[in-house]
Each structure stands twice: as C-alpha cells, then as structure tokens.
Amino acid sequence: MVFENKNSHWIDAYTRKFEESFKSINLLDNKKEYWRFASPLIWHDKLPIKKFQETRSSQSLKFDVTKYSFLRFNDGILDTETLKKFINENKNIEICSFKDIFLKKDHWSSLKFSKAQLKAEKSYERPLALFNGFNAGDGVFIKFKKGVKKNLHIIYEGKNEKNNCIRNLFDLEENSEIKVFEHFYGNSKYNIVSELFAADNSKLEHCKIINQDISNSVIYHFFGNCKKNSKIKTVNFSFSDNPVRNETNLYLEGTNCETTVASMGFGKKETSICDNTVFISHQEESCKSRQIIKNALKNGAKAIFQGKIFVDSKAQKTDGYQMSNGLILSDDCEFLVKPELEIYADDVVCSHGSISGTLNEDHLFYLRSRGIPLIEAQKKLIQAFYSEILDEVSEDNIVYYIQNQISEMITL
Amino acid sequence: MFEIKDLHVNISEVEKKIISGINLKINPGEVHAIMGPNGSGKSTLSYTLSGKEGYEIEKGDIELDGESILDDEPDERAAKGIFLAFQYPIEIPGVGNLSFIRTALNSQRKFNGKDELNPAEFLKILREKADFLNVDMEMLKRPLNVGFSGGEKKRNEILQMALLEPRFCILDETDSGLDVDAMKQVSKGVNFLRSENRSFLIITHYQRLLNYIKPDFVHIMAKGKIIKTGGPELALEVENQGYTHLLN
Ligand SMILES: Nc1ncnc2c1ncn2[C@@H]1O[C@H](COP(=O)(O)OP(=O)(O)O)[C@@H](O)[C@H]1O
Ligand SMILES: [Mg+2]
C-alpha cells in the first residue's frame, strides 16, 4: 500500500497504479491479439477532436417520468440538479458523484472500487480503461440496497472538444432489480468505465444507445462481477459514424448466474467502426451466458467482434452460447470476427457461430411481390435482422425509438 | 385484359431456356388453368409474370390492358393488380405477419393514390377476411409463415390475396400438399373472389382442384410451351389418361 499522508485520498493509490500500468504499455505495439483488428490509437489518438457542429437533432427518447429517474452528464460532468432531484426522490438508494467522493474520507465504494476492473486486467491489459483510471473527471456511484427496484435513465450529452473520461460504479445488493438505460448524443468524445457488482439474486437490465449524431469516438468498458443467481443483461445499440468499442467483461462468480450480452451496430460510413469485445468468465457451476452480436454495414463501414467464453475447471454444467451475424449491404464493408472458447471443465455445453451475408433475395422478392417498394422491403428485412436484439429490450419506447433510428438510417 | 405474347424466357444463372413461346389472352372474369408435368416451366412462368429477377426475357411481351409491364418492378406490378400465390411460401423470421400485410396493403393504396389505412381500419378488414377463410388471428401475430404448417402457409397466401384484391391472380400449385378440407377452404376463398373484373391463372398438377374451382379454359403446358387448350373436359382427360399421350 501507499503511505498515507493527510492530503492523500484512498483513491489516489489506485490512480497511481493505473497510471504506472498505462505507461508501461506501448500503444503502438500492434502484435497484441486483443487489438488485432483495431488499434487502441483509434480511441486514443492525438488527432484534434472534431469541433462541435450543430447536427440535425435526433428525435429524443422519452421515458415515463413516473417510472424513471434521470441523471444527466453535460460535457462529462454530472449535472448537480438531476443529482439533487435523484437524491430527493430515492431515499433507499445511495448515490454520489465520482467528483464528490474525493471530498469524503470514507465511502462505501472504497470496498468495491476498481475490483472488477483489476480482475479483468489479469486476463488482458486494457490500456484505455487504465487511462480512464487516472483521468476520470466525474461519474456516478450508486448503491441499490437490498430488494430495491429502480429504473434509471442516464443521458450523456455535450459539445466540448475534450476526451471525457467518466467512471461509474453500480452496486446491486441482494434481490435488487434494476434497469439502467444510457443514452449518448451530442459531439463529445468518451472514455467510460462502468463497474458492476451484482450480489446474489440481483437483476440488471442495462441498455446503451449511441446515437448517430455522436461525432467523436466512444470506448466503453463494462466490468461486472456477478454473484449467485444474478441475472445480468447488457444490450448495446450503436448508430455512430465514428469508432465505438464496447468492452464487456463479466465474471460469473456464483452458481446459476444468467448473463446476456447483445449488441447491434449499424455502420453507414467509412469512418464507422463498431467493435464489440466480450469476455465472459465462468468461474462457478451451472451458469448460463449468451452473446448475440449483429452488425449491418454499408458504404465501407467496419465491424469487429471478439468474443471469448472462458470456463474454469470448477464451472461444470456451464451453458455458453455465442452468435454473431453480419449483414453486408455493400461490398466494401468488413465484419471481422474472432470467437474463442477456452474450456477447462468437462461437463459443459458451449456453442458459437458466425454468419455473414447480404439481404436474402427470395425474402426481398416475396415482400415486393406484395407491393412493398424495394426500400421499404429492405427496411423490413434489416429490422428483422435486428429483431433478436430488440427482443431483449423490455421497454417498448426504446424498441420504437431504435426501429425509427434504423428506419431513418436506411433512407439516408 | 392480361396478355402474354410469344414469351421466351431464359434462367440467367444457368443460361437455360425454360419458356419457349407462350401466347395467352386472359379476359376479365375468366379463370384459366395451366396443367403440366413437373419441370414444364409453370413456376418459371409465374415468376416471370410477377417480375422476379434472374428471368431473362429473350423475346415477347407481357401486357396489362394493352400496356407492357416488362419494365415494371415486382412491387409496381403488384400495385397494378398482379398477385402470385407462391408454390412454396417462404418463412421470413423477424418480419411480423400483421405489419407485413398492412405495409403491403398501404403501399399498394399509396401507389394507386388512395389513403392509407390506419391500424384500426386495417385490423377490422383483416379480421373479417381471416374469419371467412378460417385463419387464426393468433397465428397472424407470429413472424411471417414461421412455424406455419404447409396448409397454413397456403391459406395465408389466399388471405393476402383476399386483402389485396388483385385484378389478376396467379395460383401456383396452391393445392399441392393440402388435404381435402384445406383444399375446400382455399377454393372457397378463390370462388368468393371470382368476379367479372378479376381473372385467375391457376397452375396445378392435379385435376382435383378444378372440381372445386371451375375453370373456363384449361391449357396443357409441356417443355415451356402450351401444347393444347380446351375446356374443363381437358383436365379430366389428363386425370384419366395422364400426360404422355398428349406429349407425343
Ligand atoms: N433457378 C433455376 N436454376 C436452374 N434451373 C431451374 C431454375 N428454376 C427452374 N429451373 C429448371 O427449369 C425447369 C422448369 O422448372 P419450373 O418452372 O419450376 O417447372 P414446374 O413449375 O412446371 O414444375 C426445370 O427443368 C427446372 O429444373
Ligand atoms: Mg412449379
């Protein structure tokens, strides 16, 4: 441990550690398997960040305010008004901005902070998550107490020209049932780390939408530790014309966990890269994990899926599933896939597959033979391609919102 | 009036000539049956009429009311009133049956300068037709044809036909794979739709369907040509004697 002095905060020790680790990594080393298809520099370049420009405003996502609590980040900083309102409305939830943790000598999060990230670092080093570790300017730390049910909607917006590093921590106590929807729009660049601690029997539905008007890159690390009987679902939607990397790392540390990682990306420009890098580690018996990844690509867009299922020798009766699909709408697009299974237990069912192709001509003809014009028929089939991902979302207004976004993007 | 003039069709993929000179005139209100052995080009003809890609027209024309439709896309032909009930209706996972049929109907209405139907108006009409054809509404909430039995798929085709109210209906072996009850259902739908300004081209391999749907004309097709034309008695002749004596 680092020596104490009266000005030093418990987080400082972590910060220093992250910085040291980060500096020991050569980001130009392109031999790393983990960055085989896309260099970290894509999300960490020294290139000037694109200046703010007013883009056509996307239709906003409306939630029933009686069912949802809101938090808003503006240029990477948690808006204090929404935070105050949240505190007033939710007595059984502990919440604190990351910035304010530095003002507190003790905080419940000191027992959890970085634990999920550091566990994941053992299997691969994640330089940009390390970078976040000593650059995060704000974030939100939330403890959902035992049995709490809560729906939360977090908005990230802004127009600054900085790399916004944000750090969140979600602590779900036993039997809590939480939905978190994160929505990105505006022109900022993001490097986000969210840690999740899911206690026994807790349930999380996490859904993230990256709008098409995001004019800079986003890298989002989601590190989760899942205990007995927890059910964790994370669903990602990306419509960005810029690089997006979703890194999802879930450690299933209790028996009977169920996890789903579902992602869809719609790339319509050469500059668009949708990268899903997923690592699911089965540490205990009888856990289920599913990964469903779908990317539709046109005009030179690129998508990447690196998905690994690791099964420890203790993790008998693991049920692991992984499927990725690419819908290639023009010849100049690429969907690069690297599935991996690493299994040390013998009583295990794990399957994986990847299929890419164009729109099915017979399907198109069938729809058109009923009078549906080509573009509408394409729209229907692209929506059908994504339907499996949309089926994972429990909120109808999100489903409609996504369907509209898809529909808008096809006509573009 | 629907007219096929000296039609010659190649399948582009294999550069093979399948249709070699077909002439057929179908007046409003008429029901024509085409019978013929497997592989004689009946499905190829139906695909060509509805504008499927990959069917190269080497020679000839297809006209609706004296105007060629060769340059029309499949969806334009459909909106002009041409409907094909597929021999093998396909399953399309992820596309909801109801939203598909509504989009189809509204696309055609839009093409023809009519107001689109709102969901309530649509459902009302759909329910009526589904009831009449004994199609389960619950089934229609599923993705398009996914998990439907053979008979259900065929009935779904007839339901779409009843909703879209085309002027020229092509039924490609709608009877194949149906038991007698299902065939009666389908025939009931077709007979109900028969009217003086709607015409039918019924492709079938067996005569039995024609016991339920009485044709005005029966054509025998072989090797991409119509080799004989007659009335309903021609279908009975085929039923009793087979095709071989006609082929020589
Ligand atoms: N896509 C295709 N590629 C190659 N040959 C085809 C194709 N479709 C049909 N054919 C051939 O064309 C002929 C006519 O087929 P089809 O029109 O399906 O006959 P029918 O419906 O009368 O049984 C057959 O010899 C069949 O093998
Ligand atoms: Mg056929």
Short mmCIF file of N, CA and C in Angstrom, two decimals, chain A residues 25-80:
data_model
loop_
_atom_site.label_atom_id
_atom_site.label_comp_id
_atom_site.label_asym_id
_atom_site.label_seq_id
_atom_site.Cartn_x
_atom_site.Cartn_y
_atom_site.Cartn_z
N ILE A 25 2.67 0.29 -20.99
CA ILE A 25 2.13 -0.33 -22.21
C ILE A 25 2.47 0.51 -23.43
N ASN A 26 2.94 -0.16 -24.44
CA ASN A 26 3.21 0.55 -25.70
C ASN A 26 1.98 0.45 -26.61
N LEU A 27 1.30 1.56 -26.76
CA LEU A 27 0.06 1.53 -27.55
C LEU A 27 0.31 1.27 -29.03
N LEU A 28 1.56 1.43 -29.43
CA LEU A 28 1.87 1.21 -30.85
C LEU A 28 2.17 -0.26 -31.15
N ASP A 29 2.22 -1.05 -30.08
CA ASP A 29 2.52 -2.46 -30.26
C ASP A 29 1.31 -3.14 -30.91
N ASN A 30 1.42 -3.37 -32.21
CA ASN A 30 0.23 -3.90 -32.89
C ASN A 30 0.23 -5.42 -32.97
N LYS A 31 1.09 -6.06 -32.19
CA LYS A 31 1.07 -7.52 -32.21
C LYS A 31 0.08 -8.10 -31.20
N LYS A 32 -0.48 -7.25 -30.38
CA LYS A 32 -1.39 -7.74 -29.35
C LYS A 32 -2.67 -8.30 -29.97
N GLU A 33 -2.96 -9.56 -29.63
CA GLU A 33 -4.17 -10.22 -30.12
C GLU A 33 -5.42 -9.40 -29.86
N TYR A 34 -5.43 -8.83 -28.68
CA TYR A 34 -6.58 -8.11 -28.19
C TYR A 34 -6.90 -6.87 -29.03
N TRP A 35 -5.91 -6.39 -29.72
CA TRP A 35 -6.10 -5.24 -30.61
C TRP A 35 -5.80 -5.63 -32.03
N ARG A 36 -6.12 -6.88 -32.35
CA ARG A 36 -5.75 -7.43 -33.63
C ARG A 36 -6.41 -6.71 -34.81
N PHE A 37 -7.65 -6.29 -34.63
CA PHE A 37 -8.39 -5.71 -35.75
C PHE A 37 -8.45 -4.19 -35.74
N ALA A 38 -8.15 -3.59 -34.59
CA ALA A 38 -8.26 -2.13 -34.50
C ALA A 38 -7.29 -1.64 -33.43
N SER A 39 -6.53 -0.64 -33.77
CA SER A 39 -5.53 -0.14 -32.83
C SER A 39 -6.20 0.70 -31.73
N PRO A 40 -5.63 0.63 -30.51
CA PRO A 40 -6.19 1.46 -29.43
C PRO A 40 -6.10 2.95 -29.77
N LEU A 41 -5.17 3.26 -30.67
CA LEU A 41 -4.99 4.68 -31.01
C LEU A 41 -6.23 5.28 -31.68
N ILE A 42 -7.05 4.38 -32.24
CA ILE A 42 -8.30 4.87 -32.84
C ILE A 42 -9.13 5.60 -31.79
N TRP A 43 -9.08 5.07 -30.56
CA TRP A 43 -9.88 5.69 -29.49
C TRP A 43 -9.02 6.62 -28.62
N HIS A 44 -7.74 6.68 -28.94
CA HIS A 44 -6.83 7.41 -28.06
C HIS A 44 -5.84 8.21 -28.89
N ASP A 45 -6.33 8.78 -29.96
CA ASP A 45 -5.38 9.44 -30.85
C ASP A 45 -5.06 10.84 -30.36
N LYS A 46 -3.98 11.32 -30.90
CA LYS A 46 -3.59 12.69 -30.56
C LYS A 46 -4.19 13.66 -31.59
N LEU A 47 -4.93 13.09 -32.51
CA LEU A 47 -5.55 13.93 -33.53
C LEU A 47 -6.52 14.91 -32.86
N PRO A 48 -6.66 16.06 -33.44
CA PRO A 48 -7.60 17.00 -32.83
C PRO A 48 -9.00 16.41 -32.83
N ILE A 49 -9.69 16.66 -31.79
CA ILE A 49 -11.06 16.18 -31.70
C ILE A 49 -11.93 17.07 -32.55
N LYS A 50 -12.85 16.43 -33.23
CA LYS A 50 -13.70 17.21 -34.14
C LYS A 50 -14.43 18.32 -33.41
N LYS A 51 -14.44 19.45 -34.03
CA LYS A 51 -15.10 20.60 -33.41
C LYS A 51 -16.61 20.41 -33.41
N PHE A 52 -17.20 21.06 -32.44
CA PHE A 52 -18.64 20.95 -32.33
C PHE A 52 -19.32 21.56 -33.55
N GLN A 53 -20.23 20.82 -34.07
CA GLN A 53 -21.05 21.41 -35.12
C GLN A 53 -22.48 21.02 -34.85
N GLU A 54 -23.35 21.93 -35.10
CA GLU A 54 -24.76 21.67 -34.86
C GLU A 54 -25.20 20.60 -35.85
N THR A 55 -25.63 19.47 -35.35
CA THR A 55 -26.12 18.45 -36.27
C THR A 55 -27.64 18.46 -36.20
N ARG A 56 -28.21 17.81 -37.15
CA ARG A 56 -29.67 17.80 -37.13
C ARG A 56 -30.08 17.01 -35.90
N SER A 57 -31.00 17.56 -35.16
CA SER A 57 -31.28 16.95 -33.86
C SER A 57 -32.03 15.64 -34.05
N SER A 58 -31.52 14.65 -33.40
CA SER A 58 -32.20 13.36 -33.46
C SER A 58 -33.44 13.44 -32.60
N GLN A 59 -34.36 12.64 -32.96
CA GLN A 59 -35.58 12.55 -32.18
C GLN A 59 -35.19 12.10 -30.77
N SER A 60 -35.79 12.73 -29.77
CA SER A 60 -35.32 12.37 -28.43
C SER A 60 -36.12 11.19 -27.89
N LEU A 61 -35.52 10.57 -26.92
CA LEU A 61 -36.09 9.37 -26.34
C LEU A 61 -36.86 9.78 -25.11
N LYS A 62 -38.12 9.49 -25.08
CA LYS A 62 -38.93 9.94 -23.94
C LYS A 62 -39.28 8.76 -23.04
N PHE A 63 -39.06 9.01 -21.76
CA PHE A 63 -39.42 7.99 -20.78
C PHE A 63 -40.55 8.49 -19.91
N ASP A 64 -41.33 7.57 -19.46
CA ASP A 64 -42.36 7.89 -18.50
C ASP A 64 -41.66 8.35 -17.21
N VAL A 65 -41.83 9.64 -16.87
CA VAL A 65 -41.10 10.18 -15.72
C VAL A 65 -41.56 9.57 -14.40
N THR A 66 -42.74 8.97 -14.42
CA THR A 66 -43.17 8.35 -13.17
C THR A 66 -42.50 7.00 -12.96
N LYS A 67 -41.94 6.46 -14.04
CA LYS A 67 -41.29 5.14 -13.91
C LYS A 67 -39.77 5.23 -13.86
N TYR A 68 -39.23 6.38 -14.28
CA TYR A 68 -37.78 6.50 -14.41
C TYR A 68 -37.20 7.66 -13.63
N SER A 69 -36.01 7.49 -13.10
CA SER A 69 -35.25 8.61 -12.56
C SER A 69 -34.17 8.96 -13.56
N PHE A 70 -33.83 10.24 -13.61
CA PHE A 70 -32.88 10.72 -14.61
C PHE A 70 -31.58 11.19 -14.00
N LEU A 71 -30.53 11.01 -14.75
CA LEU A 71 -29.26 11.65 -14.45
C LEU A 71 -28.72 12.15 -15.77
N ARG A 72 -28.04 13.29 -15.71
CA ARG A 72 -27.54 13.85 -16.96
C ARG A 72 -26.07 14.24 -16.81
N PHE A 73 -25.28 13.86 -17.81
CA PHE A 73 -23.90 14.34 -17.86
C PHE A 73 -23.81 15.38 -18.96
N ASN A 74 -23.21 16.49 -18.61
CA ASN A 74 -23.02 17.53 -19.60
C ASN A 74 -21.52 17.74 -19.76
N ASP A 75 -21.02 17.56 -20.94
CA ASP A 75 -19.57 17.66 -21.17
C ASP A 75 -18.79 16.84 -20.14
N GLY A 76 -19.28 15.67 -19.83
CA GLY A 76 -18.55 14.76 -18.95
C GLY A 76 -18.74 14.99 -17.47
N ILE A 77 -19.52 16.00 -17.10
CA ILE A 77 -19.72 16.32 -15.68
C ILE A 77 -21.17 16.05 -15.31
N LEU A 78 -21.35 15.37 -14.18
CA LEU A 78 -22.70 15.02 -13.73
C LEU A 78 -23.43 16.30 -13.32
N ASP A 79 -24.59 16.49 -13.90
CA ASP A 79 -25.39 17.68 -13.64
C ASP A 79 -25.94 17.64 -12.21
N THR A 80 -25.63 18.68 -11.41
CA THR A 80 -25.98 18.63 -9.99
C THR A 80 -27.48 18.71 -9.76
#
